Coordinates of C-alpha atoms and ligand atoms in Angstrom, one line a residue:
M1 CA 0.0 0.0 0.0
T2 CA 1.2 3.5 -0.8
R3 CA -0.3 6.7 0.7
M4 CA -1.3 9.1 -2.0
T5 CA -4.1 11.5 -2.7
S6 CA -7.3 10.3 -4.3
S7 CA -6.5 12.2 -7.5
E8 CA -3.1 10.6 -7.6
A9 CA -4.6 7.1 -7.1
F10 CA -7.0 7.8 -9.9
V11 CA -4.3 9.1 -12.3
E12 CA -1.8 6.3 -11.3
T13 CA -4.5 3.8 -12.2
L14 CA -5.0 5.4 -15.6
V15 CA -1.3 5.2 -16.2
A16 CA -1.2 1.6 -15.2
E17 CA -4.0 0.9 -17.6
G18 CA -1.9 2.4 -20.4
V19 CA -3.8 5.6 -20.9
S20 CA -1.8 8.2 -22.9
D21 CA -4.5 10.3 -24.4
M22 CA -7.8 11.6 -23.1
F23 CA -10.5 13.7 -24.8
G24 CA -12.7 16.2 -23.1
I25 CA -13.5 19.7 -22.0
V26 CA -12.2 21.1 -18.8
G27 CA -14.4 21.4 -15.7
S28 CA -13.9 22.3 -12.1
A29 CA -15.1 18.9 -11.0
Y30 CA -11.9 17.1 -11.9
M31 CA -9.4 20.0 -11.9
D32 CA -7.3 18.3 -9.2
A33 CA -6.7 15.2 -11.3
L34 CA -6.4 17.2 -14.6
D35 CA -3.6 19.2 -13.0
I36 CA -1.3 16.1 -12.9
F37 CA -2.2 14.5 -16.3
E38 CA 0.9 16.0 -17.9
P39 CA 3.5 14.7 -15.4
A40 CA 1.7 11.4 -15.6
G41 CA 2.3 11.3 -19.4
I42 CA -1.4 11.7 -20.3
R43 CA -2.2 14.1 -23.1
F44 CA -5.4 16.0 -22.5
I45 CA -7.1 16.8 -25.9
S46 CA -9.4 19.7 -25.4
V47 CA -12.3 19.6 -27.8
A48 CA -15.3 21.8 -28.8
H49 CA -18.2 19.6 -27.7
E50 CA -18.2 16.6 -25.3
Q51 CA -20.2 14.5 -27.7
N52 CA -17.3 14.7 -30.0
A53 CA -14.8 13.9 -27.2
A54 CA -16.6 10.6 -26.7
H55 CA -16.7 9.9 -30.5
M56 CA -13.0 10.6 -30.5
A57 CA -12.5 8.1 -27.7
D58 CA -14.5 5.6 -29.8
G59 CA -12.4 6.2 -32.9
Y60 CA -9.2 6.0 -30.8
A61 CA -10.3 2.7 -29.4
R62 CA -11.4 1.2 -32.7
A63 CA -8.2 2.2 -34.4
S64 CA -5.8 1.2 -31.6
G65 CA -7.5 -1.7 -30.0
R66 CA -6.9 0.0 -26.7
H67 CA -9.2 1.9 -24.4
G68 CA -10.5 5.3 -25.6
V69 CA -11.1 7.7 -22.7
C70 CA -13.2 10.8 -22.3
I71 CA -13.9 13.1 -19.4
G72 CA -16.1 16.2 -18.8
Q73 CA -17.7 18.4 -16.3
N74 CA -20.5 17.0 -14.1
G75 CA -24.0 17.7 -15.3
P76 CA -24.1 19.3 -18.8
G77 CA -20.6 18.0 -19.8
I78 CA -21.6 14.5 -19.0
T79 CA -25.1 14.6 -20.6
N80 CA -23.4 15.8 -23.7
F81 CA -21.6 12.4 -23.9
V82 CA -24.8 10.4 -24.2
T83 CA -25.2 10.1 -28.0
A84 CA -21.6 9.1 -28.5
I85 CA -21.6 6.5 -25.8
A86 CA -24.7 5.0 -27.3
A87 CA -22.9 4.9 -30.6
A88 CA -19.8 3.3 -29.0
Y89 CA -22.0 0.7 -27.4
W90 CA -23.3 -0.5 -30.8
A91 CA -19.7 -0.3 -32.2
H92 CA -18.5 -2.6 -29.4
S93 CA -15.9 0.0 -28.6
P94 CA -14.0 -0.1 -25.3
V95 CA -14.7 3.5 -24.4
V96 CA -14.2 4.6 -20.8
A97 CA -16.4 7.6 -19.9
I98 CA -15.2 9.3 -16.8
T99 CA -18.1 11.2 -15.4
P100 CA -17.4 13.4 -12.4
E101 CA -20.7 14.1 -10.6
T102 CA -22.0 16.7 -8.2
G103 CA -20.5 16.4 -4.7
S104 CA -21.8 13.6 -2.5
N105 CA -22.2 16.2 0.4
T106 CA -24.9 18.0 -1.5
M107 CA -26.3 15.4 -3.8
G108 CA -30.1 15.5 -4.1
L109 CA -30.4 19.1 -3.1
G110 CA -30.8 20.3 -6.6
G111 CA -27.6 22.2 -6.6
F112 CA -25.5 23.4 -9.5
Q113 CA -25.0 21.0 -12.5
E114 CA -26.7 18.2 -10.8
T115 CA -28.4 15.2 -12.5
D116 CA -28.4 11.6 -11.6
Q117 CA -25.7 10.3 -14.0
I118 CA -26.2 6.6 -13.5
P119 CA -29.7 6.0 -15.0
I120 CA -28.8 8.0 -18.1
F121 CA -26.0 5.6 -19.1
S122 CA -27.6 2.4 -17.8
K123 CA -28.6 1.0 -21.1
I124 CA -25.6 2.1 -23.1
T125 CA -22.7 0.8 -21.0
K126 CA -21.4 -2.6 -20.1
Y127 CA -20.5 -1.6 -16.6
Q128 CA -21.1 1.4 -14.3
A129 CA -18.7 2.1 -11.4
N130 CA -20.4 4.4 -9.0
V131 CA -17.6 5.6 -6.8
T132 CA -19.1 6.1 -3.3
R133 CA -15.8 6.3 -1.4
A134 CA -12.6 8.0 -2.3
D135 CA -10.6 5.0 -1.1
R136 CA -12.3 2.8 -3.8
L137 CA -11.6 5.1 -6.7
A138 CA -8.5 3.3 -7.9
E139 CA -10.1 -0.2 -7.5
L140 CA -13.3 0.7 -9.4
T141 CA -11.4 2.5 -12.1
H142 CA -9.3 -0.6 -12.6
R143 CA -12.5 -2.7 -12.7
A144 CA -14.1 -0.5 -15.3
F145 CA -11.1 -0.7 -17.6
S146 CA -11.0 -4.5 -17.3
L147 CA -14.7 -4.8 -18.2
A148 CA -14.6 -2.4 -21.1
M149 CA -12.2 -4.8 -22.8
T150 CA -13.6 -8.1 -21.7
E151 CA -17.2 -7.1 -22.5
R152 CA -16.2 -5.0 -25.4
G153 CA -18.2 -1.8 -24.9
P154 CA -18.3 1.5 -23.1
V155 CA -18.1 1.7 -19.3
Q156 CA -18.7 4.6 -16.9
I157 CA -16.7 5.7 -13.9
N158 CA -19.0 8.0 -12.0
I159 CA -17.1 10.1 -9.4
P160 CA -18.7 12.5 -7.0
R161 CA -16.4 15.4 -7.2
D162 CA -15.4 15.5 -3.6
H163 CA -13.9 12.0 -4.0
F164 CA -11.0 13.4 -5.9
Y165 CA -9.8 14.9 -2.6
G166 CA -8.3 13.3 0.5
E167 CA -5.6 10.8 1.2
V168 CA -5.9 7.0 0.6
D169 CA -3.7 4.0 1.1
V170 CA -3.8 2.0 -2.1
E171 CA -2.1 -0.6 -4.2
I172 CA -2.4 0.3 -7.9
A173 CA -3.6 -2.8 -9.8
K174 CA -1.9 -4.1 -12.9
P175 CA -4.2 -4.2 -16.0
M176 CA -6.0 -7.4 -16.4
T177 CA -5.9 -9.3 -19.7
I178 CA -8.0 -12.3 -20.4
E179 CA -7.3 -15.0 -22.9
R180 CA -10.4 -16.0 -24.9
G181 CA -10.9 -19.6 -26.0
P182 CA -12.1 -20.9 -29.4
G183 CA -15.4 -22.3 -28.0
G184 CA -16.4 -25.7 -26.7
P185 CA -15.0 -28.8 -28.5
E186 CA -18.4 -30.3 -29.3
S187 CA -19.7 -27.2 -31.0
L188 CA -16.4 -26.9 -32.9
D189 CA -16.8 -30.5 -34.0
A190 CA -20.3 -29.8 -35.2
A191 CA -19.1 -26.7 -37.1
A192 CA -16.3 -28.6 -38.8
K193 CA -18.7 -31.5 -39.7
A194 CA -21.3 -29.1 -41.2
L195 CA -18.6 -27.3 -43.2
A196 CA -17.1 -30.6 -44.4
E197 CA -20.5 -31.6 -45.7
A198 CA -21.2 -28.2 -47.4
R199 CA -21.4 -28.1 -51.2
F200 CA -21.6 -24.3 -51.2
P201 CA -20.1 -22.9 -48.0
V202 CA -20.0 -19.2 -47.5
I203 CA -18.2 -17.3 -44.7
V204 CA -19.6 -14.1 -43.3
S205 CA -16.6 -12.3 -41.8
G206 CA -17.7 -9.8 -39.1
G207 CA -16.5 -7.3 -36.5
G208 CA -15.4 -10.2 -34.3
V209 CA -12.8 -11.1 -36.9
V210 CA -11.5 -7.5 -36.8
M211 CA -11.5 -7.4 -33.0
S212 CA -9.8 -10.8 -32.6
D213 CA -7.2 -10.0 -35.2
G214 CA -8.6 -13.0 -37.0
V215 CA -8.2 -12.2 -40.7
E216 CA -5.4 -14.6 -41.3
A217 CA -7.3 -17.4 -39.6
A218 CA -10.4 -16.6 -41.6
K219 CA -8.4 -16.5 -44.8
A220 CA -6.8 -19.9 -44.1
L221 CA -10.2 -21.5 -43.5
A222 CA -11.7 -19.9 -46.5
E223 CA -8.8 -21.0 -48.7
H224 CA -9.0 -24.6 -47.4
L225 CA -12.7 -24.8 -48.3
D226 CA -12.5 -22.5 -51.3
A227 CA -15.4 -20.8 -49.8
P228 CA -16.5 -17.3 -50.9
V229 CA -16.3 -14.7 -48.1
V230 CA -18.6 -11.8 -47.6
T231 CA -18.3 -9.2 -44.9
S232 CA -21.1 -8.2 -42.5
Y233 CA -22.7 -4.8 -42.8
L234 CA -20.2 -2.0 -42.3
H235 CA -17.3 -4.4 -41.6
N236 CA -15.8 -4.1 -45.1
D237 CA -12.3 -4.4 -43.5
A238 CA -13.0 -7.8 -42.1
F239 CA -11.4 -9.5 -45.1
P240 CA -8.8 -8.2 -47.7
A241 CA -10.5 -6.6 -50.6
S242 CA -8.0 -8.0 -53.1
H243 CA -8.4 -11.6 -52.0
P244 CA -9.9 -13.7 -54.8
L245 CA -12.5 -15.2 -52.5
M246 CA -13.6 -11.8 -51.1
C247 CA -17.0 -10.9 -52.6
G248 CA -17.7 -7.6 -50.7
P249 CA -20.1 -6.4 -48.0
L250 CA -23.7 -7.4 -47.2
G251 CA -26.4 -4.9 -46.2
Y252 CA -27.5 -1.6 -47.4
Q253 CA -25.7 -0.5 -50.5
G254 CA -23.4 -3.5 -50.2
S255 CA -22.1 -5.8 -53.0
K256 CA -24.7 -7.6 -55.2
A257 CA -22.1 -10.2 -55.8
A258 CA -21.9 -10.9 -52.0
M259 CA -25.7 -11.1 -51.9
K260 CA -26.1 -13.4 -54.9
L261 CA -23.4 -15.7 -53.6
I262 CA -24.7 -16.1 -50.1
A263 CA -28.1 -16.7 -51.5
Q264 CA -26.7 -19.9 -53.0
A265 CA -25.1 -21.2 -49.7
D266 CA -26.1 -24.4 -48.1
V267 CA -23.9 -23.7 -45.1
V268 CA -23.0 -20.3 -43.8
L269 CA -20.2 -19.8 -41.3
A270 CA -21.1 -16.5 -39.5
L271 CA -17.7 -15.7 -38.0
G272 CA -17.7 -13.0 -35.4
T273 CA -21.0 -11.4 -36.3
R274 CA -24.3 -11.0 -34.5
L275 CA -26.0 -11.0 -37.9
G276 CA -27.7 -7.7 -37.0
P277 CA -31.2 -7.3 -38.4
F278 CA -30.3 -4.2 -40.3
G279 CA -27.4 -5.9 -42.1
T280 CA -29.4 -8.8 -43.4
L281 CA -32.5 -7.1 -44.8
P282 CA -33.2 -7.5 -48.5
Q283 CA -31.4 -5.0 -50.7
Y284 CA -31.7 -4.1 -54.4
G285 CA -34.9 -6.3 -54.4
I286 CA -32.7 -9.3 -53.5
D287 CA -33.9 -11.3 -50.5
Y288 CA -30.5 -12.9 -50.2
W289 CA -30.5 -14.5 -46.7
P290 CA -30.4 -18.3 -47.4
K291 CA -33.3 -19.4 -45.3
D292 CA -32.7 -23.1 -45.8
A293 CA -29.0 -23.1 -45.2
K294 CA -27.3 -24.4 -42.1
I295 CA -26.0 -21.5 -40.1
I296 CA -23.0 -21.9 -37.9
Q297 CA -22.6 -18.8 -35.7
V298 CA -19.4 -17.9 -33.8
D299 CA -19.5 -15.1 -31.3
S300 CA -17.6 -14.4 -28.1
D301 CA -20.8 -12.9 -26.6
H302 CA -23.2 -15.8 -25.9
R303 CA -26.1 -13.4 -26.0
M304 CA -25.7 -12.8 -29.7
L305 CA -25.9 -16.5 -30.6
G306 CA -29.2 -17.3 -32.4
L307 CA -30.5 -13.8 -31.4
V308 CA -31.5 -12.6 -34.9
K309 CA -31.4 -15.6 -37.2
P310 CA -32.2 -19.2 -36.5
I311 CA -28.9 -21.1 -36.3
S312 CA -27.9 -24.8 -36.4
V313 CA -24.6 -24.6 -34.6
A314 CA -23.6 -22.1 -31.9
V315 CA -20.0 -21.6 -31.1
N316 CA -19.3 -19.4 -28.1
G317 CA -15.7 -18.4 -28.8
D318 CA -13.2 -16.0 -30.2
A319 CA -13.6 -15.6 -34.0
A320 CA -9.9 -16.1 -34.7
K321 CA -9.4 -19.0 -32.4
A322 CA -12.6 -20.7 -33.6
A323 CA -11.6 -20.4 -37.2
S324 CA -8.2 -22.0 -36.5
E325 CA -9.7 -24.8 -34.5
I326 CA -12.3 -25.5 -37.2
L327 CA -9.6 -25.5 -39.8
S328 CA -7.4 -27.9 -37.8
R329 CA -10.4 -30.2 -37.4
L330 CA -11.1 -30.2 -41.1
K331 CA -7.4 -30.9 -41.9
T332 CA -7.0 -33.8 -39.4
S333 CA -10.3 -35.6 -39.8
N334 CA -10.6 -38.1 -42.5
Q335 CA -14.0 -36.8 -43.5
P336 CA -13.9 -35.7 -47.1
I337 CA -14.6 -32.1 -47.9
A338 CA -17.6 -32.0 -50.2
A339 CA -16.8 -28.5 -51.4
H340 CA -13.5 -29.7 -52.9
G341 CA -15.5 -31.8 -55.4
N342 CA -17.2 -28.8 -57.1
R343 CA -14.5 -26.2 -56.4
E344 CA -14.1 -25.1 -60.1
A345 CA -17.8 -24.4 -60.6
R346 CA -18.0 -22.4 -57.4
L347 CA -14.9 -20.4 -58.1
A348 CA -16.2 -19.7 -61.6
E349 CA -19.5 -18.5 -60.1
V350 CA -17.6 -16.2 -57.7
E351 CA -15.7 -14.7 -60.6
R352 CA -18.8 -14.2 -62.6
Q353 CA -20.8 -12.5 -59.9
K354 CA -17.9 -10.3 -58.9
A355 CA -17.2 -9.2 -62.5
A356 CA -20.9 -8.5 -63.1
W357 CA -21.2 -6.3 -60.0
E358 CA -18.0 -4.5 -60.8
E359 CA -19.2 -3.7 -64.3
E360 CA -22.6 -2.5 -63.0
L361 CA -20.9 -0.3 -60.4
T362 CA -18.5 1.2 -63.0
G363 CA -21.5 1.9 -65.2
M364 CA -23.3 3.8 -62.4
S365 CA -20.1 5.7 -61.4
S366 CA -19.0 7.2 -64.6
A367 CA -21.1 10.4 -65.0
E368 CA -19.3 13.5 -66.1
G369 CA -20.1 17.1 -65.3
S370 CA -20.5 19.7 -62.5
P371 CA -22.0 19.5 -60.0
I372 CA -20.6 16.0 -59.5
S373 CA -22.7 12.8 -59.4
P374 CA -22.4 11.2 -55.9
R375 CA -21.4 7.8 -57.3
R376 CA -18.7 9.4 -59.5
C377 CA -17.4 11.2 -56.5
L378 CA -17.3 8.0 -54.4
R379 CA -15.5 6.2 -57.2
E380 CA -12.8 8.9 -57.5
L381 CA -12.3 8.9 -53.8
E382 CA -12.0 5.1 -53.8
K383 CA -9.4 5.2 -56.5
A384 CA -7.3 7.9 -54.7
M385 CA -7.6 6.5 -51.2
P386 CA -4.1 5.8 -49.7
A387 CA -3.7 2.0 -49.1
N388 CA -3.2 2.4 -45.3
A389 CA -6.0 5.0 -44.8
M390 CA -8.6 4.8 -42.0
V391 CA -12.0 5.9 -43.1
A392 CA -14.9 6.9 -40.9
T393 CA -18.3 7.3 -42.5
D394 CA -21.4 9.2 -41.4
I395 CA -25.0 8.1 -41.9
G396 CA -26.4 10.2 -44.8
N397 CA -27.4 9.0 -48.2
V398 CA -24.0 9.6 -49.9
C399 CA -22.1 8.2 -47.0
S400 CA -24.3 5.1 -47.0
I401 CA -23.8 4.6 -50.7
S402 CA -20.0 4.7 -50.1
N403 CA -20.5 1.1 -48.7
S404 CA -20.2 0.0 -52.3
Y405 CA -16.9 1.8 -52.8
L406 CA -14.9 1.3 -49.6
R407 CA -12.4 -1.5 -49.8
F408 CA -9.6 -2.3 -47.4
E409 CA -6.7 -4.6 -47.3
K410 CA -6.4 -4.9 -43.5
P411 CA -8.3 -4.0 -40.4
P412 CA -8.9 -1.9 -38.4
S413 CA -9.5 0.6 -41.2
F414 CA -13.3 1.2 -41.5
F415 CA -15.1 3.1 -38.7
A416 CA -18.7 3.5 -39.8
A417 CA -21.5 4.9 -37.6
M418 CA -22.7 1.3 -37.1
S419 CA -26.2 0.6 -35.9
F420 CA -26.8 3.6 -33.7
G421 CA -26.6 5.6 -36.9
N422 CA -26.2 9.1 -35.6
C423 CA -25.4 12.0 -37.9
G424 CA -22.2 13.6 -36.7
Y425 CA -20.3 10.4 -36.0
A426 CA -17.6 10.3 -38.6
F427 CA -15.4 13.4 -38.2
P428 CA -14.7 13.2 -34.5
T429 CA -14.2 9.4 -34.9
A430 CA -11.7 10.0 -37.6
M431 CA -9.9 12.5 -35.4
G432 CA -9.7 10.0 -32.5
A433 CA -8.4 7.4 -35.0
K434 CA -5.8 9.8 -36.2
V435 CA -4.6 10.5 -32.6
A436 CA -4.3 6.8 -32.1
C437 CA -2.5 6.1 -35.4
P438 CA -0.8 9.3 -36.4
D439 CA 1.1 7.6 -39.2
R440 CA -2.0 6.5 -41.0
P441 CA -4.2 8.9 -43.0
A442 CA -7.6 9.5 -41.3
V443 CA -10.5 10.4 -43.6
A444 CA -14.1 11.2 -42.7
Y445 CA -17.0 11.1 -45.2
V446 CA -19.7 13.5 -44.0
G447 CA -22.9 14.8 -45.5
D448 CA -23.4 18.6 -45.5
G449 CA -26.2 18.3 -43.0
A450 CA -24.2 16.2 -40.6
W451 CA -21.3 18.6 -41.1
G452 CA -23.1 21.2 -39.1
M453 CA -22.8 18.9 -36.1
S454 CA -19.1 18.3 -36.6
L455 CA -17.5 21.4 -38.1
A456 CA -16.6 23.1 -34.8
E457 CA -14.0 20.3 -34.3
V458 CA -12.0 21.6 -37.2
M459 CA -10.8 24.2 -34.5
T460 CA -9.8 21.2 -32.4
C461 CA -7.8 19.8 -35.3
V462 CA -5.9 23.1 -35.6
R463 CA -5.5 23.7 -31.9
E464 CA -4.3 20.1 -31.1
N465 CA -2.6 19.5 -34.4
I466 CA -4.7 16.5 -35.5
P467 CA -4.4 16.4 -39.3
A468 CA -7.7 14.6 -40.1
V469 CA -9.3 15.0 -43.4
A470 CA -13.1 15.6 -43.9
V471 CA -14.7 15.1 -47.2
V472 CA -18.0 16.9 -47.1
F473 CA -20.7 15.9 -49.6
N474 CA -22.4 19.2 -50.3
N475 CA -25.7 18.3 -51.9
G476 CA -27.7 21.2 -50.3
Q477 CA -30.0 18.8 -48.4
W478 CA -30.5 16.4 -45.6
G479 CA -30.7 14.0 -48.4
A480 CA -31.4 10.6 -46.7
E481 CA -34.5 12.0 -45.1
K482 CA -35.5 14.0 -48.2
K483 CA -35.6 10.7 -50.0
N484 CA -38.5 9.7 -47.8
Q485 CA -40.4 12.9 -48.7
I486 CA -39.8 12.1 -52.4
D487 CA -41.0 8.5 -52.0
F488 CA -43.9 9.0 -49.5
Y489 CA -44.8 12.7 -49.2
A490 CA -45.2 14.1 -52.7
D491 CA -42.0 16.1 -52.6
R492 CA -43.2 18.2 -49.6
Y493 CA -39.7 19.2 -48.4
I494 CA -40.1 20.2 -44.8
G495 CA -36.8 20.8 -43.1
T496 CA -34.7 19.0 -45.7
N497 CA -33.3 21.7 -48.0
L498 CA -30.1 23.4 -46.8
A499 CA -28.7 26.8 -47.7
N500 CA -25.0 26.3 -47.0
P501 CA -22.2 28.6 -46.4
N502 CA -18.8 28.0 -48.1
F503 CA -17.5 25.2 -45.9
A504 CA -14.0 25.4 -47.3
A505 CA -13.8 29.1 -46.4
I506 CA -15.0 28.3 -42.9
A507 CA -12.3 25.7 -42.6
R508 CA -9.7 28.2 -43.7
A509 CA -11.0 30.8 -41.3
M510 CA -10.4 28.2 -38.5
G511 CA -6.8 27.8 -39.6
A512 CA -7.2 24.5 -41.5
E513 CA -6.9 23.9 -45.2
G514 CA -10.1 24.1 -47.2
A515 CA -10.9 23.2 -50.8
T516 CA -14.1 23.3 -52.9
I517 CA -14.2 20.8 -55.6
D518 CA -16.7 20.9 -58.4
Q519 CA -15.1 18.8 -61.1
P520 CA -14.8 15.0 -60.9
D521 CA -11.2 14.9 -62.1
Q522 CA -10.1 17.2 -59.2
I523 CA -11.3 14.8 -56.5
G524 CA -8.5 12.4 -56.6
D525 CA -5.8 15.0 -56.4
A526 CA -7.5 16.9 -53.6
L527 CA -7.7 13.7 -51.5
R528 CA -4.1 12.7 -52.2
E529 CA -2.9 16.1 -51.4
A530 CA -4.9 16.4 -48.2
T531 CA -3.9 13.0 -46.9
A532 CA -0.2 13.7 -47.6
S533 CA -0.2 17.3 -46.3
G534 CA -0.1 16.6 -42.6
R535 CA -2.6 19.4 -42.3
P536 CA -6.2 19.3 -41.2
T537 CA -8.2 19.7 -44.3
V538 CA -11.8 20.0 -45.4
I539 CA -12.6 19.0 -48.9
E540 CA -16.1 20.2 -49.9
V541 CA -17.4 18.4 -52.9
M542 CA -20.2 20.0 -54.8
L543 CA -22.7 17.2 -55.7
T544 CA -25.9 16.9 -57.6
R545 CA -29.1 16.3 -55.5
E546 CA -29.3 12.8 -56.9
L547 CA -30.2 10.3 -54.1
G548 CA -29.9 6.5 -53.8
D549 CA -32.4 4.1 -52.5
P550 CA -33.8 5.0 -49.1
F551 CA -32.5 3.5 -45.9
R552 CA -35.8 2.6 -44.3
R553 CA -38.4 1.9 -46.9
D554 CA -39.3 -1.1 -44.8
A555 CA -40.3 1.1 -41.9
L556 CA -42.4 3.8 -43.6
K557 CA -46.1 3.7 -44.5
K558 CA -48.2 5.8 -46.9
P559 CA -49.7 8.8 -45.1
V560 CA -53.3 8.4 -43.8
R561 CA -55.1 11.6 -42.7
L562 CA -58.5 11.5 -41.0
L563 CA -59.1 15.2 -40.4
D564 CA -60.4 17.3 -43.3
K565 CA -57.8 20.0 -42.9
Y566 CA -55.0 17.5 -43.6
K567 CA -56.8 15.6 -46.4
A568 CA -54.6 17.1 -49.1
Y569 CA -51.6 15.6 -47.3
T570 CA -52.3 12.0 -48.4
V571 CA -50.9 12.5 -51.8
V572 CA -47.9 10.3 -52.4
Ligands
TPP601 C1 -28.2 12.8 -34.8 C2 -29.2 12.4 -35.9 N1 -30.2 13.3 -36.3 C3 -31.0 13.0 -37.3 C4 -30.8 11.8 -38.0 C5 -31.8 11.4 -39.1 N2 -31.0 11.4 -40.4 C6 -30.5 10.3 -40.9 S1 -29.8 10.6 -42.3 C7 -30.1 12.3 -42.3 C8 -29.8 13.2 -43.4 C9 -28.3 13.3 -43.6 O1 -28.0 14.4 -44.4 P1 -26.6 14.8 -44.9 O2 -25.7 14.6 -43.7 O3 -26.6 16.0 -45.6 O4 -26.2 13.6 -45.9 P2 -27.0 13.2 -47.3 O5 -28.1 12.3 -46.9 O6 -27.5 14.5 -47.9 O7 -25.9 12.5 -48.1 C10 -30.8 12.6 -41.1 C11 -31.2 13.9 -40.7 C12 -29.8 10.9 -37.5 N3 -29.5 9.8 -38.1 N4 -29.0 11.3 -36.5
MG602 MG1 -26.6 16.3 -47.6

């Protein structure tokens, strides 16, 4: 035991857990700890809005595989975290939200900046440490860091502000690491048997493959079976784009080749994916989920097994380890591999579907002219994207269509807004990724509507020297929602047209680089220059108002009006 102040015990625990960067806005509640961050070797990155601090922590965690940490002032600073913590929850991101709270001596009296900070985060965290005694601050901080990693999601350390003061006798714990296993031997046997019998096996590689560093294991298994591989929705980096068996992503604006191939599967190995409902909905009029196929699902979280889709074999294990174990079973058993018998036909089908989709995509992405067609823009960006770039995407129409055009050779490289789907996710997430991996380019794709939520952080990029790049798709509209007005509300555009300022000029006024691009052949150079410049840059691309398929046609109904005064508003 060593005697130290409570703030010192807290900061020493952060140091022990490997924290070197923290995102937030200063507040009196934790000044005493903040004061010693620098000598502790912790960089405090001061941002413009706490929501973005938490998104940065998320991007940092996703890019580094380590904890991302954010902190703010009790009350309003902490409630500002909420949206981003919910997003991190659905991104399975080990974000540690440090939430100083009003003092325990006055709690409940309705004092300054007071709100009960525990219920607010109860459904969007994996663990909440409510520090009720100063002498437990270090212990509970350690516990929260452990659980963020083992349960893969955000945790909260709630600290009444008076608990930063006082003296404690503590031993600073070492970080805990756990080794995950491949799953139970019986389920692995069953998985291997089903795959050996498969005539058209398809592997869905998901986020679990990225998080377990399992691409090599997935590759070895796919190659042994000559099985086509598709990636789960918004996990395009879960298998190398250039691999001959890689057929692209499922889900909204995914690869038609991936969909047409998985539709033919008799056995699907869902590797490290919860098969989220949104990522398996029909797309392009293709109801591709193979309802009669045997589904083997591998997930390290037992609650995800069989949750969304009926499955035949449940493997509760680490994706990388499970893939290796299944492969070694296939190699050592004397059971013949049915898929070896028809390898040529299957590989030819893979080739055919990939070529057809590529040709269709190229056909859709070749428009000339100014303003620029969204798909042409996305194609030019794809072509110019540096090989080691990290890309974060927002949730608008153009960003969603980018799913067809984002290809990666290795994870972690793709940080989409995932299933929480909040506008304003991408830019701060790219900034956090850039802080974690300063040698890799970090690019955010953002719609012009969403940009309004993020652009203040350009100041942070300048102040803190974070050379992230934003590509802003300026189509003068909240396009994804306008698409619903086009399809269901007879072009009654309420709240969806945007009169925009010059975003490039705003960026320059903030001290960053800013470029406005209105010709397709300027896009590639602009991106290459920005990612090589080492300067925070905003590339505003002037796009047509063309919109792709809506996101949620499935969830909208034709308007019905019963009152006379609204009768005209039934026209579709
Ligand atoms: C925080 C938040 N507010 C509102 C929405 C609803 N929403 C989804 S997409 C979208 C429009 C996005 O517009 P923009 O960012 O300009 O991209 P575009 O669709 O035009 O490409 C909106 C408002 C949301 N997803 N998140
Ligand atoms: Mg827009």
